[in-house]
Amino acid sequence: MQRDIERVLIDTDRIAARVAELGEAIARDLERDLAEHPEPGEPTILLIPVLTGSIVFVADLIRQLPLKIRLEVVGVSSYPGKSMESKGAALKSELPASIEGAHVLVVDDILDSGQTLDVLTRLIGERKPATLRTCVLLRKPGKASVDVKADYVGFDIPDEFVVGYGLDYDGFYRNYPAVATLRPEAR
Ligand code: IMP
Ligand code: MG
Protein backbone atom coordinates (compact mmCIF):
# COMPACT_ATOMS: atom_id res chain seq x y z
CA MET A 1 0.00 0.00 0.00
CA GLN A 2 2.66 2.54 1.05
CA ARG A 3 4.42 2.37 -2.30
CA ASP A 4 1.23 3.47 -4.09
CA ILE A 5 1.03 6.65 -2.01
CA GLU A 6 2.35 9.78 -3.70
CA ARG A 7 1.97 12.55 -1.11
CA VAL A 8 0.32 12.94 2.28
CA LEU A 9 -1.99 15.98 2.20
CA ILE A 10 -3.27 15.76 5.78
CA ASP A 11 -1.39 13.74 8.38
CA THR A 12 -2.93 11.80 11.27
CA ASP A 13 -2.14 14.48 13.88
CA ARG A 14 -3.89 17.20 11.92
CA ILE A 15 -6.88 14.93 11.32
CA ALA A 16 -7.19 14.08 15.01
CA ALA A 17 -6.94 17.72 16.09
CA ARG A 18 -9.57 18.80 13.58
CA VAL A 19 -11.95 15.95 14.42
CA ALA A 20 -11.81 17.04 18.08
CA GLU A 21 -12.69 20.61 17.04
CA LEU A 22 -15.57 19.41 14.88
CA GLY A 23 -16.87 17.29 17.73
CA GLU A 24 -16.86 20.31 20.03
CA ALA A 25 -18.71 22.51 17.55
CA ILE A 26 -21.28 19.81 16.75
CA ALA A 27 -21.92 18.99 20.42
CA ARG A 28 -22.34 22.69 21.23
CA ASP A 29 -24.90 23.16 18.44
CA LEU A 30 -26.82 19.99 19.26
CA GLU A 31 -27.01 20.89 22.93
CA ARG A 32 -28.43 24.28 21.94
CA ASP A 33 -30.94 22.57 19.62
CA LEU A 34 -32.10 20.30 22.40
CA ALA A 35 -32.61 23.29 24.68
CA GLU A 36 -34.49 25.24 21.99
CA HIS A 37 -36.75 22.40 20.83
CA PRO A 38 -37.90 20.74 24.01
CA GLU A 39 -39.90 17.71 22.97
CA PRO A 40 -42.08 15.37 24.88
CA GLY A 41 -40.24 12.18 25.68
CA GLU A 42 -36.61 11.69 24.94
CA PRO A 43 -35.16 13.86 22.15
CA THR A 44 -33.24 11.88 19.59
CA ILE A 45 -29.92 12.80 18.05
CA LEU A 46 -29.48 10.68 14.96
CA LEU A 47 -26.17 10.47 13.14
CA ILE A 48 -26.42 9.14 9.60
CA PRO A 49 -23.00 8.18 8.18
CA VAL A 50 -22.82 7.59 4.45
CA LEU A 51 -21.25 4.26 3.59
CA THR A 52 -18.53 3.39 3.00
CA GLY A 53 -16.22 6.36 2.91
CA SER A 54 -17.28 7.92 6.22
CA ILE A 55 -16.68 4.91 8.47
CA VAL A 56 -13.24 5.88 9.76
CA PHE A 57 -14.20 9.52 10.21
CA VAL A 58 -17.46 8.78 11.99
CA ALA A 59 -15.78 6.26 14.29
CA ASP A 60 -13.44 9.00 15.51
CA LEU A 61 -16.07 11.74 15.48
CA ILE A 62 -18.65 9.99 17.65
CA ARG A 63 -16.06 9.47 20.37
CA GLN A 64 -15.70 13.25 20.51
CA LEU A 65 -19.44 13.70 21.14
CA PRO A 66 -20.34 13.41 24.82
CA LEU A 67 -24.03 13.08 23.94
CA LYS A 68 -26.61 10.33 23.84
CA ILE A 69 -26.86 9.56 20.14
CA ARG A 70 -28.15 6.95 17.73
CA LEU A 71 -26.29 5.94 14.62
CA GLU A 72 -27.86 4.51 11.48
CA VAL A 73 -25.92 4.15 8.26
CA VAL A 74 -27.12 4.72 4.70
CA GLY A 75 -25.60 3.52 1.46
CA VAL A 76 -25.21 5.88 -1.49
CA SER A 77 -23.44 5.01 -4.70
CA SER A 78 -21.64 7.70 -6.67
CA TYR A 79 -18.15 6.62 -7.77
CA PRO A 80 -18.56 3.04 -8.89
CA GLY A 81 -15.42 1.02 -9.55
CA LYS A 82 -12.41 2.83 -10.92
CA SER A 83 -14.25 5.93 -12.03
CA MET A 84 -13.06 9.24 -10.58
CA GLU A 85 -15.95 11.28 -11.93
CA SER A 86 -19.22 11.63 -10.11
CA LYS A 87 -22.05 10.06 -12.05
CA GLY A 88 -24.90 11.24 -9.88
CA ALA A 89 -25.92 9.69 -6.59
CA ALA A 90 -28.49 7.03 -5.77
CA LEU A 91 -29.68 5.74 -2.43
CA LYS A 92 -28.73 2.07 -2.02
CA SER A 93 -30.52 1.39 1.25
CA GLU A 94 -33.61 2.34 3.20
CA LEU A 95 -33.53 5.55 5.18
CA PRO A 96 -33.60 5.10 8.96
CA ALA A 97 -37.15 4.83 10.30
CA SER A 98 -36.63 7.30 13.14
CA ILE A 99 -35.93 10.57 11.29
CA GLU A 100 -39.16 12.39 12.13
CA GLY A 101 -38.65 14.79 15.03
CA ALA A 102 -34.97 13.83 15.41
CA HIS A 103 -31.93 16.11 15.32
CA VAL A 104 -30.16 14.63 12.33
CA LEU A 105 -26.51 14.94 11.35
CA VAL A 106 -25.45 13.41 8.03
CA VAL A 107 -21.74 12.52 7.98
CA ASP A 108 -19.80 11.93 4.77
CA ASP A 109 -16.16 11.67 3.81
CA ILE A 110 -16.01 14.35 1.13
CA LEU A 111 -18.13 17.00 -0.56
CA ASP A 112 -17.14 16.85 -4.21
CA SER A 113 -19.87 17.31 -6.82
CA GLY A 114 -22.41 17.60 -4.03
CA GLN A 115 -24.72 14.96 -5.55
CA THR A 116 -24.56 12.68 -2.54
CA LEU A 117 -25.47 15.30 0.06
CA ASP A 118 -28.03 16.87 -2.26
CA VAL A 119 -29.93 13.61 -2.71
CA LEU A 120 -29.68 12.68 0.95
CA THR A 121 -30.70 16.03 2.43
CA ARG A 122 -33.73 16.19 0.12
CA LEU A 123 -34.92 12.70 1.07
CA ILE A 124 -34.21 13.13 4.78
CA GLY A 125 -35.82 16.59 4.77
CA GLU A 126 -39.07 15.06 3.50
CA ARG A 127 -39.21 12.93 6.66
CA LYS A 128 -39.53 16.03 8.87
CA PRO A 129 -36.48 15.97 11.14
CA ALA A 130 -36.43 18.59 13.94
CA THR A 131 -33.09 19.82 12.59
CA LEU A 132 -30.90 18.61 9.73
CA ARG A 133 -27.19 19.31 9.40
CA THR A 134 -24.34 17.90 7.37
CA CYS A 135 -20.70 17.26 8.22
CA VAL A 136 -17.89 16.28 5.87
CA LEU A 137 -14.24 15.62 6.56
CA LEU A 138 -13.11 17.07 3.23
CA ARG A 139 -14.43 19.55 0.69
CA LYS A 140 -13.19 20.43 -2.77
CA PRO A 141 -14.21 24.09 -3.00
CA GLY A 142 -15.81 25.21 -6.22
CA LYS A 143 -16.47 21.67 -7.43
CA ALA A 144 -20.11 21.37 -6.40
CA SER A 145 -22.41 21.48 -9.42
CA VAL A 146 -25.47 21.60 -7.22
CA ASP A 147 -26.19 24.20 -4.59
CA VAL A 148 -25.46 22.17 -1.51
CA LYS A 149 -23.36 23.13 1.46
CA ALA A 150 -21.98 21.34 4.46
CA ASP A 151 -22.52 22.80 7.93
CA TYR A 152 -19.26 21.39 9.26
CA VAL A 153 -16.15 20.94 7.11
CA GLY A 154 -12.90 19.40 8.32
CA PHE A 155 -10.58 20.56 5.55
CA ASP A 156 -10.78 22.24 2.18
CA ILE A 157 -8.48 20.47 -0.25
CA PRO A 158 -7.38 21.12 -3.83
CA ASP A 159 -9.21 19.34 -6.63
CA GLU A 160 -7.08 16.19 -6.49
CA PHE A 161 -8.21 12.62 -6.06
CA VAL A 162 -7.38 11.50 -2.53
CA VAL A 163 -7.46 8.23 -0.60
CA GLY A 164 -7.09 7.14 3.02
CA TYR A 165 -8.92 7.68 6.32
CA GLY A 166 -11.92 5.95 4.75
CA LEU A 167 -11.62 7.23 1.18
CA ASP A 168 -10.96 4.66 -1.50
CA TYR A 169 -9.80 4.14 -5.02
CA ASP A 170 -11.56 1.10 -6.52
CA GLY A 171 -12.28 -0.10 -2.97
CA PHE A 172 -8.68 0.06 -1.77
CA TYR A 173 -6.67 2.33 0.57
CA ARG A 174 -9.54 3.05 3.00
CA ASN A 175 -7.28 1.82 5.80
CA TYR A 176 -4.43 4.21 4.99
CA PRO A 177 -4.40 6.38 8.14
CA ALA A 178 -3.78 9.79 6.50
CA VAL A 179 -5.35 11.64 3.56
CA ALA A 180 -3.05 11.25 0.56
CA THR A 181 -2.79 11.28 -3.21
CA LEU A 182 -1.99 8.19 -5.27
CA ARG A 183 0.93 7.71 -7.60
CA PRO A 184 -0.24 7.80 -11.23
CA GLU A 185 0.95 4.18 -11.70
CA ALA A 186 -1.50 3.04 -9.01
CA ARG A 187 -4.55 4.48 -10.76
P1 IMP B 1 -20.19 13.84 -4.51
O1 IMP B 1 -21.50 13.14 -4.53
O2 IMP B 1 -19.62 14.09 -5.88
O3 IMP B 1 -20.13 15.07 -3.62
O4 IMP B 1 -19.11 12.84 -4.00
C1 IMP B 1 -19.18 12.25 -2.81
C2 IMP B 1 -18.56 10.87 -2.89
O5 IMP B 1 -17.65 10.71 -3.98
C3 IMP B 1 -17.79 10.68 -1.64
O6 IMP B 1 -18.58 10.10 -0.64
C4 IMP B 1 -16.66 9.79 -2.10
O7 IMP B 1 -17.04 8.45 -1.94
C5 IMP B 1 -16.47 10.05 -3.56
N1 IMP B 1 -15.30 10.92 -3.81
C6 IMP B 1 -15.29 12.20 -4.24
N2 IMP B 1 -14.05 12.68 -4.34
C7 IMP B 1 -13.22 11.68 -3.95
C8 IMP B 1 -11.79 11.55 -3.82
O8 IMP B 1 -10.98 12.48 -4.07
N3 IMP B 1 -11.33 10.34 -3.38
C9 IMP B 1 -12.15 9.30 -3.08
N4 IMP B 1 -13.49 9.38 -3.17
C10 IMP B 1 -14.02 10.55 -3.61
MG1 MG C 1 -18.06 7.17 -1.07
XYZ file of N, CA and C and ligand atoms in Angstrom:
585
model
N 0.830 -1.217 0.000
C 0.000 0.000 0.000
C 0.862 1.264 0.000
N 1.864 1.308 0.910
C 2.658 2.538 1.055
C 3.295 2.966 -0.270
N 3.714 1.984 -1.080
C 4.419 2.369 -2.304
C 3.489 2.984 -3.348
N 2.176 2.837 -3.163
C 1.228 3.468 -4.089
C 0.917 4.913 -3.707
N 1.334 5.303 -2.505
C 1.030 6.650 -2.013
C 2.029 7.647 -2.585
N 1.492 8.750 -3.108
C 2.350 9.779 -3.700
C 2.732 10.817 -2.644
N 1.708 11.412 -2.003
C 1.966 12.548 -1.106
C 0.866 12.594 -0.047
N 1.292 12.780 1.198
C 0.317 12.941 2.279
C -0.145 14.399 2.306
N -1.449 14.611 2.157
C -1.988 15.977 2.200
C -2.322 16.392 3.631
N -2.890 15.452 4.400
C -3.269 15.764 5.783
C -2.838 14.588 6.654
N -1.914 14.846 7.582
C -1.391 13.735 8.384
C -2.320 13.402 9.551
N -2.004 12.323 10.242
C -2.926 11.802 11.273
C -3.096 12.781 12.439
N -2.035 13.522 12.776
C -2.144 14.477 13.883
C -3.108 15.612 13.540
N -2.993 16.110 12.331
C -3.894 17.201 11.922
C -5.334 16.706 11.867
N -5.528 15.479 11.367
C -6.885 14.931 11.318
C -7.465 14.839 12.723
N -6.687 14.275 13.650
C -7.192 14.077 15.014
C -7.548 15.409 15.663
N -6.685 16.417 15.480
C -6.942 17.725 16.092
C -8.222 18.336 15.519
N -8.394 18.194 14.220
C -9.567 18.804 13.576
C -10.853 18.057 13.943
N -10.762 16.736 14.047
C -11.952 15.953 14.420
C -12.404 16.343 15.834
N -11.447 16.606 16.724
C -11.809 17.042 18.076
C -12.526 18.390 18.029
N -12.035 19.304 17.174
C -12.686 20.615 17.040
C -14.098 20.471 16.478
N -14.241 19.625 15.469
C -15.568 19.413 14.879
C -16.521 18.848 15.925
N -16.039 17.891 16.696
C -16.869 17.288 17.733
C -17.371 18.334 18.722
N -16.477 19.249 19.104
C -16.863 20.314 20.034
C -17.942 21.202 19.442
N -17.747 21.610 18.195
C -18.714 22.509 17.548
C -20.065 21.817 17.385
N -20.032 20.555 16.977
C -21.277 19.805 16.755
C -22.013 19.602 18.082
N -21.281 19.226 19.116
C -21.915 18.992 20.418
C -22.538 20.281 20.949
N -21.830 21.392 20.773
C -22.341 22.689 21.228
C -23.662 23.007 20.519
N -23.688 22.838 19.206
C -24.905 23.162 18.439
C -26.054 22.224 18.784
N -25.749 20.945 18.941
C -26.825 19.988 19.257
C -27.391 20.240 20.651
N -26.517 20.589 21.580
C -27.006 20.894 22.927
C -27.918 22.111 22.903
N -27.573 23.090 22.083
C -28.426 24.277 21.939
C -29.765 23.898 21.296
N -29.705 23.058 20.265
C -30.943 22.572 19.624
C -31.861 21.904 20.636
N -31.283 21.041 21.437
C -32.099 20.296 22.404
C -32.768 21.251 23.382
N -32.044 22.310 23.749
C -32.611 23.286 24.682
C -33.711 24.104 24.006
N -33.532 24.381 22.700
C -34.495 25.237 21.990
C -35.726 24.496 21.501
N -35.614 23.195 21.317
C -36.754 22.402 20.828
C -37.115 21.341 21.855
N -37.572 21.769 23.028
C -37.900 20.739 24.010
C -39.066 19.899 23.495
N -38.865 18.602 23.505
C -39.896 17.709 22.972
C -40.392 16.799 24.074
N -41.616 16.362 23.920
C -42.084 15.367 24.877
C -41.284 14.083 24.697
N -41.032 13.407 25.775
C -40.243 12.184 25.682
C -38.791 12.515 25.461
N -38.051 11.530 25.083
C -36.610 11.693 24.939
C -36.266 12.232 23.546
N -35.555 13.367 23.465
C -35.162 13.860 22.146
C -34.108 12.936 21.539
N -34.169 12.785 20.249
C -33.238 11.875 19.592
C -32.236 12.638 18.750
N -30.961 12.340 18.970
C -29.922 12.801 18.051
C -29.567 11.599 17.184
N -29.702 11.788 15.886
C -29.482 10.679 14.956
C -28.355 11.030 13.997
N -27.248 10.298 14.096
C -26.167 10.468 13.137
C -26.365 9.497 11.992
N -26.256 10.006 10.776
C -26.416 9.144 9.603
C -25.131 9.191 8.773
N -24.207 8.249 8.997
C -23.001 8.184 8.182
C -23.309 7.574 6.817
N -22.650 8.102 5.801
C -22.824 7.593 4.446
C -21.746 6.537 4.185
N -22.194 5.344 3.870
C -21.252 4.258 3.593
C -20.583 4.458 2.241
N -19.398 3.995 2.021
C -18.532 3.386 2.999
C -17.455 4.358 3.451
N -17.341 5.447 2.710
C -16.215 6.365 2.913
C -16.147 7.035 4.269
N -17.292 7.161 4.963
C -17.279 7.925 6.220
C -16.974 7.074 7.446
N -16.735 5.762 7.276
C -16.679 4.912 8.473
C -15.529 5.247 9.433
N -14.374 5.584 8.881
C -13.237 5.885 9.759
C -13.475 7.231 10.457
N -13.906 8.184 9.676
C -14.195 9.523 10.207
C -15.259 9.456 11.301
N -16.366 8.774 11.025
C -17.461 8.782 11.990
C -17.076 8.019 13.260
N -16.225 7.009 13.107
C -15.782 6.259 14.289
C -15.000 7.178 15.228
N -14.173 8.046 14.669
C -13.436 9.000 15.508
C -14.347 10.114 16.005
N -15.214 10.597 15.122
C -16.070 11.742 15.475
C -17.024 11.430 16.629
N -17.653 10.267 16.604
C -18.649 9.986 17.653
C -18.001 9.887 19.033
N -16.720 9.538 19.064
C -16.062 9.467 20.365
C -15.647 10.840 20.869
N -15.902 11.867 20.064
C -15.699 13.252 20.509
C -17.031 13.916 20.849
N -18.109 13.143 20.847
C -19.437 13.704 21.139
C -19.952 13.130 22.461
N -19.883 13.914 23.524
C -20.337 13.411 24.823
C -21.856 13.522 24.953
N -22.573 12.972 23.994
C -24.032 13.084 23.935
C -24.623 11.700 23.737
N -25.904 11.587 24.081
C -26.608 10.332 23.842
C -27.104 10.351 22.392
N -26.527 9.518 21.568
C -26.863 9.563 20.137
C -27.243 8.175 19.624
N -27.967 8.184 18.495
C -28.151 6.950 17.727
C -27.376 7.086 16.441
N -27.048 5.939 15.852
C -26.292 5.944 14.616
C -26.932 4.946 13.663
N -27.302 5.420 12.487
C -27.862 4.512 11.479
C -27.272 4.864 10.119
N -26.639 3.887 9.507
C -25.920 4.150 8.257
C -26.853 4.131 7.047
N -26.452 4.848 5.999
C -27.120 4.715 4.702
C -26.060 4.439 3.641
N -26.495 3.784 2.580
C -25.600 3.524 1.456
C -25.985 4.409 0.284
N -24.986 5.065 -0.298
C -25.214 5.879 -1.489
C -24.109 5.529 -2.472
N -24.482 5.295 -3.723
C -23.435 5.010 -4.702
C -23.213 6.231 -5.564
N -21.928 6.571 -5.781
C -21.644 7.701 -6.669
C -20.412 7.483 -7.528
N -19.390 6.812 -7.008
C -18.151 6.622 -7.774
C -17.925 5.129 -7.979
N -18.728 4.488 -8.815
C -18.562 3.042 -8.893
C -17.225 2.661 -9.520
N -16.637 1.599 -8.984
C -15.424 1.020 -9.554
C -14.276 2.000 -9.648
N -13.626 2.034 -10.790
C -12.406 2.827 -10.920
C -12.674 4.245 -11.413
N -13.937 4.601 -11.553
C -14.247 5.935 -12.035
C -13.841 6.990 -11.013
N -13.374 8.138 -11.480
C -13.061 9.243 -10.576
C -14.011 10.401 -10.803
N -14.966 10.233 -11.664
C -15.947 11.279 -11.926
C -17.267 10.911 -11.279
N -17.927 11.906 -10.703
C -19.221 11.628 -10.109
C -20.253 11.411 -11.207
N -21.052 10.367 -11.032
C -22.054 10.061 -12.047
C -23.450 10.200 -11.469
N -23.603 11.097 -10.526
C -24.901 11.235 -9.875
C -24.996 10.243 -8.742
N -25.850 10.532 -7.773
C -25.919 9.686 -6.591
C -27.260 8.987 -6.511
N -27.248 7.779 -5.968
C -28.489 7.031 -5.765
C -28.443 6.350 -4.415
N -29.574 6.399 -3.729
C -29.679 5.739 -2.434
C -29.663 4.232 -2.646
N -28.830 3.530 -1.866
C -28.728 2.072 -2.021
C -29.364 1.319 -0.873
N -29.921 2.061 0.100
C -30.520 1.389 1.255
C -31.741 2.181 1.689
N -32.485 1.626 2.616
C -33.612 2.343 3.202
C -33.092 3.476 4.071
N -33.875 4.524 4.196
C -33.527 5.546 5.182
C -33.896 5.021 6.567
N -33.213 5.502 7.607
C -33.600 5.102 8.962
C -35.062 5.441 9.219
N -35.720 4.637 10.040
C -37.149 4.833 10.304
C -37.408 6.005 11.238
N -36.393 6.377 12.013
C -36.627 7.296 13.140
C -36.216 8.739 12.868
N -36.377 9.204 11.624
C -35.933 10.566 11.294
C -36.890 11.631 11.827
N -38.183 11.363 11.752
C -39.158 12.389 12.126
C -38.945 12.871 13.560
N -38.816 14.193 13.706
C -38.648 14.786 15.027
C -37.240 14.696 15.599
N -36.336 14.013 14.887
C -34.971 13.833 15.410
C -34.053 14.972 14.961
N -32.990 15.176 15.721
C -31.935 16.107 15.319
C -30.925 15.292 14.524
N -30.908 15.517 13.224
C -30.161 14.633 12.333
C -28.861 15.291 11.866
N -27.794 14.502 11.909
C -26.512 14.939 11.351
C -26.041 13.890 10.347
N -25.964 14.299 9.079
C -25.453 13.411 8.033
C -23.936 13.579 7.978
N -23.208 12.462 7.971
C -21.741 12.517 7.977
C -21.203 11.827 6.724
N -20.401 12.551 5.955
C -19.803 11.934 4.766
C -18.302 12.229 4.736
N -17.602 11.487 3.886
C -16.160 11.667 3.812
C -15.780 12.953 3.095
N -16.458 13.222 1.951
C -16.009 14.351 1.131
C -17.182 14.955 0.370
N -17.159 16.277 0.272
C -18.126 16.995 -0.562
C -17.411 17.342 -1.858
N -17.790 16.652 -2.917
C -17.136 16.848 -4.214
C -18.139 17.495 -5.158
N -18.856 16.715 -5.937
C -19.865 17.306 -6.822
C -21.089 17.774 -6.038
N -21.262 17.232 -4.847
C -22.411 17.600 -4.032
C -23.636 16.724 -4.248
N -23.561 15.805 -5.221
C -24.719 14.962 -5.549
C -25.179 14.138 -4.350
N -24.210 13.559 -3.651
C -24.557 12.676 -2.537
C -25.341 13.430 -1.461
N -24.801 14.561 -1.010
C -25.473 15.301 0.061
C -26.771 15.924 -0.435
N -26.808 16.289 -1.701
C -28.028 16.870 -2.256
C -29.171 15.859 -2.192
N -28.913 14.668 -2.709
C -29.934 13.611 -2.706
C -30.350 13.278 -1.270
N -29.369 13.094 -0.421
C -29.685 12.679 0.952
C -30.454 13.734 1.733
N -30.023 14.995 1.637
C -30.701 16.029 2.434
C -32.125 16.243 1.933
N -32.345 16.097 0.629
C -33.727 16.185 0.122
C -34.604 15.091 0.721
N -34.116 13.844 0.613
C -34.925 12.703 1.073
C -35.135 12.739 2.585
N -34.089 13.073 3.322
C -34.214 13.129 4.779
C -35.117 14.289 5.181
N -34.988 15.418 4.483
C -35.815 16.586 4.774
C -37.304 16.292 4.652
N -37.651 15.434 3.701
C -39.069 15.063 3.501
C -39.635 14.306 4.699
N -38.746 13.710 5.500
C -39.211 12.929 6.662
C -39.383 13.770 7.919
N -39.283 15.101 7.761
C -39.528 16.032 8.867
C -38.652 15.845 10.119
N -37.335 15.942 9.950
C -36.477 15.966 11.138
C -36.664 17.292 11.878
N -36.359 17.338 13.180
C -36.430 18.592 13.940
C -35.374 19.557 13.419
N -34.162 19.045 13.232
C -33.090 19.820 12.594
C -32.321 18.858 11.683
N -31.676 19.432 10.669
C -30.899 18.610 9.730
C -29.607 19.340 9.389
N -28.484 18.713 9.720
C -27.189 19.309 9.396
C -26.314 18.268 8.707
N -25.251 18.789 8.093
C -24.339 17.901 7.369
C -22.906 18.183 7.793
N -22.105 17.136 7.824
C -20.701 17.255 8.221
C -19.849 16.429 7.264
N -18.820 17.027 6.726
C -17.889 16.279 5.870
C -16.460 16.488 6.361
N -15.645 15.467 6.208
C -14.237 15.624 6.561
C -13.548 16.547 5.567
N -13.815 16.340 4.286
C -13.114 17.075 3.228
C -14.093 17.776 2.300
N -13.621 18.858 1.695
C -14.430 19.547 0.685
C -13.496 20.045 -0.406
N -13.937 19.861 -1.647
C -13.187 20.429 -2.769
C -13.935 21.694 -3.192
N -13.454 22.862 -2.769
C -14.215 24.090 -3.003
C -14.386 24.349 -4.500
N -15.552 24.839 -4.840
C -15.813 25.211 -6.224
C -16.201 24.049 -7.109
N -16.150 22.832 -6.600
C -16.465 21.670 -7.432
C -17.969 21.408 -7.518
N -18.706 21.782 -6.475
C -20.107 21.372 -6.402
C -20.921 21.943 -7.552
N -21.573 21.064 -8.297
C -22.408 21.483 -9.418
C -23.796 21.845 -8.930
N -24.169 21.283 -7.789
C -25.467 21.604 -7.222
C -25.263 22.506 -6.007
N -26.289 23.245 -5.668
C -26.195 24.200 -4.586
C -26.406 23.492 -3.264
N -25.353 22.884 -2.767
C -25.457 22.166 -1.515
C -24.254 22.535 -0.664
N -24.506 22.794 0.620
C -23.363 23.131 1.455
C -23.339 22.248 2.701
N -22.139 22.116 3.234
C -21.984 21.339 4.462
C -21.916 22.307 5.639
N -22.539 21.941 6.747
C -22.522 22.802 7.931
C -21.189 22.727 8.660
N -20.556 21.561 8.610
C -19.257 21.391 9.256
C -18.304 20.775 8.240
N -17.145 21.416 8.081
C -16.149 20.936 7.112
C -14.814 20.791 7.827
N -14.209 19.606 7.699
C -12.899 19.397 8.317
C -11.818 20.193 7.615
N -11.637 19.913 6.323
C -10.578 20.556 5.548
C -11.035 20.829 4.127
N -10.667 22.005 3.621
C -10.783 22.244 2.184
C -9.506 21.744 1.523
N -9.671 20.995 0.438
C -8.482 20.465 -0.250
C -8.540 20.841 -1.727
N -7.382 20.843 -2.395
C -7.378 21.117 -3.833
C -8.118 20.014 -4.587
N -8.457 20.295 -5.829
C -9.209 19.336 -6.632
C -8.291 18.216 -7.114
N -7.897 17.360 -6.165
C -7.080 16.193 -6.493
C -7.785 14.974 -5.939
N -7.593 13.836 -6.566
C -8.209 12.617 -6.061
C -7.403 12.111 -4.869
N -8.085 11.913 -3.751
C -7.383 11.496 -2.534
C -7.912 10.170 -2.004
N -7.079 9.492 -1.241
C -7.462 8.228 -0.598
C -7.023 8.269 0.860
N -7.499 7.288 1.624
C -7.089 7.136 3.022
C -8.115 7.682 3.988
N -7.993 7.268 5.265
C -8.920 7.682 6.323
C -10.365 7.453 5.868
N -10.580 6.324 5.209
C -11.918 5.948 4.755
C -12.146 6.103 3.269
N -11.399 6.996 2.623
C -11.622 7.226 1.184
C -10.878 6.180 0.369
N -11.512 5.770 -0.728
C -10.962 4.661 -1.500
C -10.675 5.041 -2.937
N -9.842 4.188 -3.567
C -9.800 4.135 -5.017
C -10.086 2.687 -5.391
N -11.162 2.459 -6.126
C -11.561 1.104 -6.516
C -11.644 0.171 -5.301
N -12.088 0.718 -4.166
C -12.277 -0.102 -2.973
C -11.057 -0.246 -2.077
N -9.912 0.209 -2.545
C -8.678 0.058 -1.766
C -8.278 1.348 -1.052
N -7.329 1.222 -0.154
C -6.674 2.334 0.566
C -7.533 2.989 1.649
N -8.712 2.435 1.945
C -9.537 3.052 2.999
C -8.820 3.004 4.338
N -7.979 2.005 4.522
C -7.282 1.822 5.798
C -5.983 2.613 5.895
N -5.608 3.345 4.867
C -4.428 4.213 4.992
C -4.785 5.313 5.997
N -3.939 5.532 7.020
C -4.401 6.379 8.135
C -4.459 7.878 7.860
N -3.782 8.351 6.816
C -3.781 9.788 6.503
C -4.524 10.024 5.193
N -4.743 11.295 4.854
C -5.353 11.636 3.564
C -4.219 11.918 2.584
N -4.201 11.187 1.461
C -3.049 11.248 0.565
C -3.463 11.105 -0.891
N -2.559 11.506 -1.787
C -2.791 11.277 -3.213
C -2.094 9.983 -3.629
N -2.544 9.451 -4.751
C -1.991 8.192 -5.270
C -0.997 8.459 -6.391
N 0.021 7.625 -6.456
C 0.926 7.709 -7.603
C 0.150 7.383 -8.873
N 0.480 8.056 -9.974
C -0.244 7.804 -11.227
C -0.235 6.328 -11.609
N 0.854 5.603 -11.324
C 0.951 4.185 -11.703
C -0.062 3.333 -10.955
N -0.552 3.834 -9.822
C -1.501 3.040 -9.011
C -2.937 3.250 -9.451
N -3.171 4.166 -10.390
C -4.553 4.477 -10.764
C -4.937 3.821 -12.085
P -20.189 13.845 -4.511
O -21.505 13.140 -4.533
O -19.620 14.091 -5.879
O -20.131 15.072 -3.620
O -19.110 12.844 -3.995
C -19.182 12.250 -2.813
C -18.565 10.872 -2.887
O -17.648 10.712 -3.983
C -17.787 10.678 -1.643
O -18.584 10.095 -0.637
C -16.660 9.787 -2.099
O -17.045 8.450 -1.937
C -16.470 10.051 -3.559
N -15.299 10.919 -3.805
C -15.290 12.198 -4.239
N -14.046 12.677 -4.341
C -13.219 11.677 -3.950
C -11.789 11.553 -3.816
O -10.984 12.477 -4.070
N -11.332 10.344 -3.384
C -12.145 9.304 -3.080
N -13.491 9.375 -3.169
C -14.025 10.553 -3.612
Mg -18.055 7.169 -1.073
